[in-house]
CSV table of C-alpha atoms in Angstrom, one decimal:
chain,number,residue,atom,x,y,z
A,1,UNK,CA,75.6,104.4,76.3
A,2,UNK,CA,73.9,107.9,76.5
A,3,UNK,CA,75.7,110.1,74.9
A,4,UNK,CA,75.3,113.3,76.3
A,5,UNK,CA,77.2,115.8,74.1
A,6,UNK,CA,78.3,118.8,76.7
A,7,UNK,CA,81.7,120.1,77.2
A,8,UNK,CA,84.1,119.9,76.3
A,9,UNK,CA,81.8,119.7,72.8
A,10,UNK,CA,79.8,122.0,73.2
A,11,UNK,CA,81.7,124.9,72.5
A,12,UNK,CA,82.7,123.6,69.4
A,13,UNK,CA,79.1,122.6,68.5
A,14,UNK,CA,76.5,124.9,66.1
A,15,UNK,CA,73.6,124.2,63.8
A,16,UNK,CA,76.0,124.6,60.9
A,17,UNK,CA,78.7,122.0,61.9
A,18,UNK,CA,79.8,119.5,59.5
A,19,UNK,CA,79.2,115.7,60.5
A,20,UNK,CA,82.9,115.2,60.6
A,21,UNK,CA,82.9,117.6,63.5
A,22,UNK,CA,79.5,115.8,65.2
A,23,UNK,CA,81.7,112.9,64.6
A,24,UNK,CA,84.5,113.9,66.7
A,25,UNK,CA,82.3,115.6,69.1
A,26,UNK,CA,80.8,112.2,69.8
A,27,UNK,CA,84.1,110.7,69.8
A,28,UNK,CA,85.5,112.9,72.0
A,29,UNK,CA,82.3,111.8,74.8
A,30,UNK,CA,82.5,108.0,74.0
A,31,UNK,CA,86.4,107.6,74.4
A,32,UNK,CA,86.9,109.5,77.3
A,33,UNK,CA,84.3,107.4,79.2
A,34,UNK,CA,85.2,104.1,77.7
A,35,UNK,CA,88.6,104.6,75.9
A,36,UNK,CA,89.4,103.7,72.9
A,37,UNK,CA,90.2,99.9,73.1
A,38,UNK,CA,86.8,98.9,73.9
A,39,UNK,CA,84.7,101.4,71.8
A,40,UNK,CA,83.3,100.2,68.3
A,41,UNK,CA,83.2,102.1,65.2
A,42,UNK,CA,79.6,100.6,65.6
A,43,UNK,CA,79.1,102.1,68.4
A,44,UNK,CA,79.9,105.8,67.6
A,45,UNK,CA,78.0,105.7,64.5
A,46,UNK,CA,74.9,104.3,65.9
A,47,UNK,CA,75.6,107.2,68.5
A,48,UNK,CA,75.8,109.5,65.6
A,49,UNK,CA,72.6,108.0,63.4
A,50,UNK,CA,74.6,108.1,60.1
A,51,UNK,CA,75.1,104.9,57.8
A,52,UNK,CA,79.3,103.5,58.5
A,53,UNK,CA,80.0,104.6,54.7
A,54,UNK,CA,79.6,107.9,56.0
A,55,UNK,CA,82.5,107.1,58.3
A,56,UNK,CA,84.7,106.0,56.1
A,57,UNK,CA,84.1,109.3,53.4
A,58,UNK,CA,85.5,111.0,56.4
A,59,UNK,CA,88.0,108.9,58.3
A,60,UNK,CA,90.7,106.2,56.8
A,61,UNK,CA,89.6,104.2,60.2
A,62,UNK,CA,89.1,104.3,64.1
A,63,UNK,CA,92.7,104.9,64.5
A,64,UNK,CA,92.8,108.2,62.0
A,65,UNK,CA,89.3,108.8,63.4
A,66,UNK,CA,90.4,109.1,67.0
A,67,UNK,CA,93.7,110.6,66.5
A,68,UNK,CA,91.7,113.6,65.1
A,69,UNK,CA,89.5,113.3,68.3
A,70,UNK,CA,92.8,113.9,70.2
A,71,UNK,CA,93.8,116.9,68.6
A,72,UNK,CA,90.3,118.3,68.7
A,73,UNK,CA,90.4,118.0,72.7
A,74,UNK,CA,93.4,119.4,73.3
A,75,UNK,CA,92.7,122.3,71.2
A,76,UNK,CA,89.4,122.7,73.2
A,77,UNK,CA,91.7,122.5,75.9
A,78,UNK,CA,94.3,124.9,75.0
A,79,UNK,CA,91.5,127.3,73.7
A,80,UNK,CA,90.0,127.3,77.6
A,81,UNK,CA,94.2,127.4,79.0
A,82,UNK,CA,94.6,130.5,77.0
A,83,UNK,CA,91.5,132.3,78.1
A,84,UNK,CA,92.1,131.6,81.2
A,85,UNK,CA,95.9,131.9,82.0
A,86,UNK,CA,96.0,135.1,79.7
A,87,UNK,CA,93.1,137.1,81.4
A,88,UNK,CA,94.7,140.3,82.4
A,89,UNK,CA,92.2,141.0,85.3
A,90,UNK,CA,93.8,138.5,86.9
A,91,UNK,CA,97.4,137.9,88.7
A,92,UNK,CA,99.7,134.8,87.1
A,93,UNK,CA,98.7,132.6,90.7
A,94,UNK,CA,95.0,133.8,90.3
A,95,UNK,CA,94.6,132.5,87.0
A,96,UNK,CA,96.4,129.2,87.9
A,97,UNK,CA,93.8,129.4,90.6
A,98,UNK,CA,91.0,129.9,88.3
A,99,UNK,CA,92.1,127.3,86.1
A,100,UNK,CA,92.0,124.7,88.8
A,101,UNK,CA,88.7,125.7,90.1
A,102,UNK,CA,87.3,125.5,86.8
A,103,UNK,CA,88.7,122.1,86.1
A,104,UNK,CA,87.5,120.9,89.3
A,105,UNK,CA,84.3,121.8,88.0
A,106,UNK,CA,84.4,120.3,84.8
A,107,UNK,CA,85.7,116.9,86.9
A,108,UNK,CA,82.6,117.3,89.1
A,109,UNK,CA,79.8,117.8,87.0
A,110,UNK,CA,80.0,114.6,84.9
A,111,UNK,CA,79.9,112.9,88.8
A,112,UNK,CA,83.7,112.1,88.3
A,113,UNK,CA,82.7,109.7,85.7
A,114,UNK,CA,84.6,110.9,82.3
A,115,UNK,CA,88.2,112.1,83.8
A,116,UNK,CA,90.7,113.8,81.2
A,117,UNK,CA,90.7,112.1,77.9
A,118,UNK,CA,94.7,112.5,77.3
A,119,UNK,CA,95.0,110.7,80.7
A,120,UNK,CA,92.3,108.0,79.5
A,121,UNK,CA,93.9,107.1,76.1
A,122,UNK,CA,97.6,107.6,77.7
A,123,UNK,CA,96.7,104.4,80.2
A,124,UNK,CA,96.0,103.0,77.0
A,125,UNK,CA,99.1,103.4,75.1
A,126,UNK,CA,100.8,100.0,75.7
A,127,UNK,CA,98.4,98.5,73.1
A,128,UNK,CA,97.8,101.6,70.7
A,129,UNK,CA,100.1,102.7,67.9
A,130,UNK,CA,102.8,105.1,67.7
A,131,UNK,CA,100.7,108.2,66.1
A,132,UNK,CA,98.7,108.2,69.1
A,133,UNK,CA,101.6,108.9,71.8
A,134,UNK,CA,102.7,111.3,69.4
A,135,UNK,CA,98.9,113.1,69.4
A,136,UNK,CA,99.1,113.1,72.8
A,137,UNK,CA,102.5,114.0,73.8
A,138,UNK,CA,101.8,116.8,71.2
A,139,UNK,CA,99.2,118.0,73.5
A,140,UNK,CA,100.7,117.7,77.2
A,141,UNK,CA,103.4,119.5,75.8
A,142,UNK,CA,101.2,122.1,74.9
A,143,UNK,CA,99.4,122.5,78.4
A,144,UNK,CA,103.0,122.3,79.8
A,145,UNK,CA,104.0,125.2,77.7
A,146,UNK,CA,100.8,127.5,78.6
A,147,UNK,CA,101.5,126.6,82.4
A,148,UNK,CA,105.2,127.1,82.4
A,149,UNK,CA,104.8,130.7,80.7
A,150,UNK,CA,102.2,131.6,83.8
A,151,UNK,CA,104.3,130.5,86.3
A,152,UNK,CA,107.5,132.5,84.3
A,153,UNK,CA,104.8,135.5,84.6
A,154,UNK,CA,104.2,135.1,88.0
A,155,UNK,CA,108.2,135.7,88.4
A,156,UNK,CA,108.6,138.4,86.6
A,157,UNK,CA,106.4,140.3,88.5
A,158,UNK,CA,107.8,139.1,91.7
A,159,UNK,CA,104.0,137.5,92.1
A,160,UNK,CA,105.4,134.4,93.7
A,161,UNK,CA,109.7,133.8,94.9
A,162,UNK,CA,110.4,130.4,94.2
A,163,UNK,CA,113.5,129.5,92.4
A,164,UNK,CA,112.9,126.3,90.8
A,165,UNK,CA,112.8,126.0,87.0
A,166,UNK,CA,109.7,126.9,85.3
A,167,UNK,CA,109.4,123.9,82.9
A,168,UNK,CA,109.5,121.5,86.2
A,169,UNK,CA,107.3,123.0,88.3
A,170,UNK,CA,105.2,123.0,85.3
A,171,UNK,CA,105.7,119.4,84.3
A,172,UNK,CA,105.2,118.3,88.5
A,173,UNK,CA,102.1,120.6,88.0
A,174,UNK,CA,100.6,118.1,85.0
A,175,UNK,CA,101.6,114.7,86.2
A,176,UNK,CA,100.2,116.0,89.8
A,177,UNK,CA,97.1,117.1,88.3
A,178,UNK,CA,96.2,113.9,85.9
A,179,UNK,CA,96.9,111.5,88.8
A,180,UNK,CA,94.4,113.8,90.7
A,181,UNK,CA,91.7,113.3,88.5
A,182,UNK,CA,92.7,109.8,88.5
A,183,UNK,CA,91.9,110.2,92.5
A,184,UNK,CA,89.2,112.0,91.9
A,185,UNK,CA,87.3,109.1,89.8
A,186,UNK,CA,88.5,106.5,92.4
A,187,UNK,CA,87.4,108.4,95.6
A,188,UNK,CA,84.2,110.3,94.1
A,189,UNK,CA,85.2,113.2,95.3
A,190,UNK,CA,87.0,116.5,94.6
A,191,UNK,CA,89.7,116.4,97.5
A,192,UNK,CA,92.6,115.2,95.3
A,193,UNK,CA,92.2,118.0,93.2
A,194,UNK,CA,92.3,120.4,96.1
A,195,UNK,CA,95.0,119.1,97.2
A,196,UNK,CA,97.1,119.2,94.4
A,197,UNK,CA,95.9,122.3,94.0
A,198,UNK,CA,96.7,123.8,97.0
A,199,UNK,CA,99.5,122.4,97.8
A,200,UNK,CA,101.3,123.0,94.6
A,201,UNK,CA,100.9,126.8,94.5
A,202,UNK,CA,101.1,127.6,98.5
A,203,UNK,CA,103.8,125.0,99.0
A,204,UNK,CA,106.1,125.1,96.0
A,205,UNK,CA,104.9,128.5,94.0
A,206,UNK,CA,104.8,129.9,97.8
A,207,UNK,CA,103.3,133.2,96.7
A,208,UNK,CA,104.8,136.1,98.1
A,209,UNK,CA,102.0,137.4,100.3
A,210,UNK,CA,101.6,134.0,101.9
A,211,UNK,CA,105.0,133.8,102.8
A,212,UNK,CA,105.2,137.9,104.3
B,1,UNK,CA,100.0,89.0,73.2
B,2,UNK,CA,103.2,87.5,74.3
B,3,UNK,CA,102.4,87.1,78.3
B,4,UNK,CA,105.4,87.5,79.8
B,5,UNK,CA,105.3,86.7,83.1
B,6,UNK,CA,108.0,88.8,85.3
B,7,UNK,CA,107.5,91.4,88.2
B,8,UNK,CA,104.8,92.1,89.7
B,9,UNK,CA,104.1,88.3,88.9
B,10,UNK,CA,106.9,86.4,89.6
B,11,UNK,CA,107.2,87.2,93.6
B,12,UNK,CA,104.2,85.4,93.7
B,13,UNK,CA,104.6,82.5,91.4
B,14,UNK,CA,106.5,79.1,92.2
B,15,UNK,CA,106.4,75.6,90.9
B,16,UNK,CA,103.6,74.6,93.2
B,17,UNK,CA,101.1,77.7,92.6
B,18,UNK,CA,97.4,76.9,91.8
B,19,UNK,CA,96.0,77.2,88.4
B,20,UNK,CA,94.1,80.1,90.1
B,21,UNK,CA,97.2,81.7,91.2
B,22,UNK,CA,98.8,81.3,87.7
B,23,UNK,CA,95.3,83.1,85.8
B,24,UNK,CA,95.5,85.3,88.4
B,25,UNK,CA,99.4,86.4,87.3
B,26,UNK,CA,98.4,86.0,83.5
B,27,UNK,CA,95.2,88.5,84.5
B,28,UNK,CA,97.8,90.9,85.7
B,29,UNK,CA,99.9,91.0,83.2
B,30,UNK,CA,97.4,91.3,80.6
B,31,UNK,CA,94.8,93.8,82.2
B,32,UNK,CA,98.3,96.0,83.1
B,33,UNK,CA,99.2,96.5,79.4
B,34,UNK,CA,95.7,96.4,78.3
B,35,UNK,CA,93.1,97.6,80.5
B,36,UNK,CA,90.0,95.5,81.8
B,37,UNK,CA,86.9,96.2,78.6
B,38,UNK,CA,89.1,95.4,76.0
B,39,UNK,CA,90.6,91.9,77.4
B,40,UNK,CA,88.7,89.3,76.6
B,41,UNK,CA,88.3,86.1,78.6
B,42,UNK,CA,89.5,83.8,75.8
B,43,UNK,CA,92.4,85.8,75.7
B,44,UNK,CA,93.1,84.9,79.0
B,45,UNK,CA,92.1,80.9,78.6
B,46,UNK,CA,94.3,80.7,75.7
B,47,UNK,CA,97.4,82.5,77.8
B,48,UNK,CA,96.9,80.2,80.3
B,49,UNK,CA,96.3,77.0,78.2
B,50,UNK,CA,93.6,75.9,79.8
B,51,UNK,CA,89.9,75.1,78.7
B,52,UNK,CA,87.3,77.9,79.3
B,53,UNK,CA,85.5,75.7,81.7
B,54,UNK,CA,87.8,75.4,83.7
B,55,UNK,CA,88.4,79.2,84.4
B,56,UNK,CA,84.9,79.2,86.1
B,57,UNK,CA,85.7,76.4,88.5
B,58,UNK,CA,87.9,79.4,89.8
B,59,UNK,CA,85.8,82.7,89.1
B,60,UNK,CA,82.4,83.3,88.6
B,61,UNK,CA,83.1,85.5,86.0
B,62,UNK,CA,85.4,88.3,84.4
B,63,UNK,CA,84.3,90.8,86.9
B,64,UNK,CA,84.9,88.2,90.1
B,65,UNK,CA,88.4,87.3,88.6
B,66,UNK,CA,90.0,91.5,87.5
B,67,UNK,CA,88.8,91.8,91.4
B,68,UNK,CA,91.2,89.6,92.7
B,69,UNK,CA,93.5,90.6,90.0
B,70,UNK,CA,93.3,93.9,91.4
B,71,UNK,CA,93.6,92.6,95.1
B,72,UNK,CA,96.7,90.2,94.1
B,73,UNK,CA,98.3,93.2,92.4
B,74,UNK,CA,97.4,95.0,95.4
B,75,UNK,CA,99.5,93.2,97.9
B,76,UNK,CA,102.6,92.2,95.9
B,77,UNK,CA,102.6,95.7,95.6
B,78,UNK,CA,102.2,96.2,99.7
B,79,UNK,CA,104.9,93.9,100.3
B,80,UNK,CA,107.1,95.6,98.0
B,81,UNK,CA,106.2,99.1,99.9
B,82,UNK,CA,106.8,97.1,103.0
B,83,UNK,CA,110.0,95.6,102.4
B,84,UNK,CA,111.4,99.2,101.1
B,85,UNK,CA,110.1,101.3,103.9
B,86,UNK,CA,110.3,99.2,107.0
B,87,UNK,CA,114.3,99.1,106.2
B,88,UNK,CA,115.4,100.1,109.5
B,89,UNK,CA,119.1,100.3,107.9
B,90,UNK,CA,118.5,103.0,106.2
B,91,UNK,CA,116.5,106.8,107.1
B,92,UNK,CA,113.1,107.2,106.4
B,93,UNK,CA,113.6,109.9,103.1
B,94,UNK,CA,116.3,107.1,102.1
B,95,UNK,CA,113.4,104.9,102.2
B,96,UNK,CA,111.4,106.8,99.9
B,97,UNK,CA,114.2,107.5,97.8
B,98,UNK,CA,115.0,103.6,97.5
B,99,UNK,CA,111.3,103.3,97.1
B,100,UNK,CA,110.6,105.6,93.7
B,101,UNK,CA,114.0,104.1,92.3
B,102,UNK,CA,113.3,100.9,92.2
B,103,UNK,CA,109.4,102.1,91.0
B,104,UNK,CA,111.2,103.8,88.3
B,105,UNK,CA,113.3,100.9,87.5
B,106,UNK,CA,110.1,99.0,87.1
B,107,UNK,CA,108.8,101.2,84.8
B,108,UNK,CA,111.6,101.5,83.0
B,109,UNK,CA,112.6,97.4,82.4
B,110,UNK,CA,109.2,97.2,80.2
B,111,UNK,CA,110.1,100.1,78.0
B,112,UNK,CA,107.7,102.4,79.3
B,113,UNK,CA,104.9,100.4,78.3
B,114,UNK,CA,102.9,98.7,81.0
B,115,UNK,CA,102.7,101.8,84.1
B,116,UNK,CA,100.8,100.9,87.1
B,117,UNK,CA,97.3,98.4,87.1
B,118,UNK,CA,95.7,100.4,89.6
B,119,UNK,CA,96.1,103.6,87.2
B,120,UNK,CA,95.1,101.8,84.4
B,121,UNK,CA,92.0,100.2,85.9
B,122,UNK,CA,91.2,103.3,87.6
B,123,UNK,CA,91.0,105.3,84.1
B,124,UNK,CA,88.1,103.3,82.8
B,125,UNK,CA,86.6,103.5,85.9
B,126,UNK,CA,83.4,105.2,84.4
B,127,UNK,CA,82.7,101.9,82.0
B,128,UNK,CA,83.4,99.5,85.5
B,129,UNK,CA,81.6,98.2,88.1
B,130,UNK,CA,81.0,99.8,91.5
B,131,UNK,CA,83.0,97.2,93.0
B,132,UNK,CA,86.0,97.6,90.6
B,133,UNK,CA,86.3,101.5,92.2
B,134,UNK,CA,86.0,99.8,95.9
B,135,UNK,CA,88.9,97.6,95.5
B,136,UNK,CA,91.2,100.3,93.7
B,137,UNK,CA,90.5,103.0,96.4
B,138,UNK,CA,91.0,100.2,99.2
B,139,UNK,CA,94.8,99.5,97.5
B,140,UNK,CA,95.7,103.4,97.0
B,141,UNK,CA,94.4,103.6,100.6
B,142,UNK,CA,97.2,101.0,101.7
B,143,UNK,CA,99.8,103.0,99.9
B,144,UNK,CA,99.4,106.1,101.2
B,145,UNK,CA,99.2,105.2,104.7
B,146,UNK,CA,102.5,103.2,104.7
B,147,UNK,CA,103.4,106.6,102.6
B,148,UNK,CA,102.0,108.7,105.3
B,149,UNK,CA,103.8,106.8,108.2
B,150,UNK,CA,107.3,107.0,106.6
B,151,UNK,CA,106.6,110.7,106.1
B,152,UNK,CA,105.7,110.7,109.6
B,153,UNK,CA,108.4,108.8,111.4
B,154,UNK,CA,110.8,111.2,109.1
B,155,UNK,CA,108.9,114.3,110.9
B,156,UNK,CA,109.3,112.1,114.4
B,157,UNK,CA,113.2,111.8,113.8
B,158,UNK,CA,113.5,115.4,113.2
B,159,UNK,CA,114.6,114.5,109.5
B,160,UNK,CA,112.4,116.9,107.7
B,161,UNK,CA,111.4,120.0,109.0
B,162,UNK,CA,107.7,120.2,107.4
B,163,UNK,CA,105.1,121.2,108.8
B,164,UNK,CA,102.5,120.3,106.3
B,165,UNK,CA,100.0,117.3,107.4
B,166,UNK,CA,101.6,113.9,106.8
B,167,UNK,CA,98.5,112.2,105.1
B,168,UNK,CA,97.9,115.3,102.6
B,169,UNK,CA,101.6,115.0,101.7
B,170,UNK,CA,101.1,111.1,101.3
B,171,UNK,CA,98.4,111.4,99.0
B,172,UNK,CA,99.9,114.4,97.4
B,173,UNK,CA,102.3,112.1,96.3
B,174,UNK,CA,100.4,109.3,94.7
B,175,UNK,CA,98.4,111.8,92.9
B,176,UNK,CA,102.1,113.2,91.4
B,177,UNK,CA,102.9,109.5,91.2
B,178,UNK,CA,100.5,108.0,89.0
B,179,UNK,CA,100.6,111.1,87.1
B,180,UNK,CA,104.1,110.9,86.5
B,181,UNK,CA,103.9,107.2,85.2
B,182,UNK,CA,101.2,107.7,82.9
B,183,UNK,CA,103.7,110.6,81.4
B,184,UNK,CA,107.1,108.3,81.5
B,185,UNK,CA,104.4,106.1,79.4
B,186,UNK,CA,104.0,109.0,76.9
B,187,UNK,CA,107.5,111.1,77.0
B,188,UNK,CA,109.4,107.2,76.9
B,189,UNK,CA,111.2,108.4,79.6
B,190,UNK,CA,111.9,108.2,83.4
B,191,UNK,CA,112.6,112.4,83.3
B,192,UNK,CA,108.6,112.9,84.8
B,193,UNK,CA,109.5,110.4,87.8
B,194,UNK,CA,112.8,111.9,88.4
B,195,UNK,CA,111.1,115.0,88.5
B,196,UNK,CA,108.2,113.9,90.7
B,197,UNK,CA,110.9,112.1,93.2
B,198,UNK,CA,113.3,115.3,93.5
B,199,UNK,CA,110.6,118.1,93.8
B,200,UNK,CA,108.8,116.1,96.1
B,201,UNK,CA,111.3,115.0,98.5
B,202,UNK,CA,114.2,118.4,97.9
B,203,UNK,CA,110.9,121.2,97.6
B,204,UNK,CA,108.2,119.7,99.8
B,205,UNK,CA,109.9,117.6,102.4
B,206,UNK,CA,113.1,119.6,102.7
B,207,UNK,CA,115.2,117.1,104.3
B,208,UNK,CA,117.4,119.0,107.2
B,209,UNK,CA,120.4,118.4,105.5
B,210,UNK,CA,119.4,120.3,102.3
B,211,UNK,CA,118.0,123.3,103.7
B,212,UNK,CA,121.0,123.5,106.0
């Protein structure tokens, strides 16, 4: 497999990186194209050109090694959540919007090949251990939170006039959105993502200038 | 692995099934809690008890046989949606309601642990063959148009008082659908497809008799 090291690595990437990070980098590419079941240790550090000791003075094993490739995604995740949902040039809805858009984009440049990796490894989870639900519920509940408090913003400020809890809207917000990039891979195109997209925040957010 | 072969196998199974019929439940079992790369066709012989040879008397290969895994899975499945919304005993939002209950209740009687095949296939989608994608996309498609025509003949009955377009609700929903089983997976819970089954139907389709 090519292993073309973009984004979500590259912002984590720089000349002075340690090779546990270029490990994790390539990680993070290999397993959300192929998973995890049917990726070899081989395989990433053949990907990576270092000897498999080298590996192991960094890693206990693949499932310590990917573990740490969860938690490295979602905080390049959370990192581009915060930016995004907590740019005050924007309204609360406008940053949701924003974030969507620039997902989408992220879905559509890699030809709706790589999908999200916590939805990837989470179809996985019947035949993975324990620690990795945990790594990964760790991080959904993270992206929740960040949605929930923009949604709570956009109330405040009378931005949008829906009653319905913030923490569910937020979680129908995240199992809509994974199962649109699930749509997405399947239909090679963008349209479930627009969808979800719009009709979460016109129909349920229902912002308050749409509705006057 | 223990193969334990229940729903969505044992509609389809009976005393006088083909060997064909019975790899075809073992695939579906086994590619549900596992995925398709990491299976192995051995694994499969040796759930079946039977020799390797005589797997390719039936398929030409691993490819030829997750296919009409896929497509079996794929029409139990139909049926299923069939039987639940074509009950002319019962309203068409009663329908859908019947229908994510007892979708639920399947998700629930295997501990969270096996979700849907078309959700797990569809996630390694990048590391699968063309035709893999084909035969997902052409079940979903089924779904959401027997989806789509509930929704309608709700709309028809003057049930719901949407106005929203019947097909972007349906696949609306399976995007919120399969997103929400993949979290039930993580959370061990049914909360996400409780939440996904009340915002959808109370928020979205506002039956008459709720927003009266």
């Amino acid at each position: 497999m090519k292993v073309d090291i973009e984004n979500p690595v590259r912002e984590a990437s720089n000349k002075g990186e340690s090779k546990r990070q270029m490990l994790i980098n390539i990680g993070t590419v290999i397993f959300t194209q192929k998973g995890f079941s049917s990726t070899s240790l081989d395989e990433i550090v053949v990907s990576a050109k270092i000897p498999k000791g080298s590996f192991y003075y960094y890693f206990r094993g693949k499932e310590d090694f990917a573990i740490e490739v969860i938690k490295n995604y979602g905080n390049y995740f959370s990192r581009k959540l915060e930016r995004i949902l907590n740019d005050q040039t924007k309204s609360p809805i406008e940053r949701l919007k924003a974030f969507m858009n620039e997902a989408t984009y992220g879905v559509m440049r890699y030809e709706f090949k790589r999908g999200c990796l916590i939805g990837n490894l989470g179809q996985e989870m019947a035949s993975l251990e324990e620690g990795f639900r945990i790594a990964l519920l760790d991080v959904i509940r993270d992206w929740r939170d960040r949605i929930e408090a923009c949604i709570e913003e956009a109330k405040q400020i009378g931005e949008i006039n829906v009653t319905l809890d913030s923490n569910v809207l937020s979680r129908f917000f995240w199992s809509a959105w994974e199962g649109a990039v699930l749509c997405a891979k399947l239909e090679q195109s963008e349209k479930p993502l627009q969808i979800v997209g719009e009709v979460f925040i016109d129909q349920l957010l229902q912002p308050v200038s749409i509705v006057n």
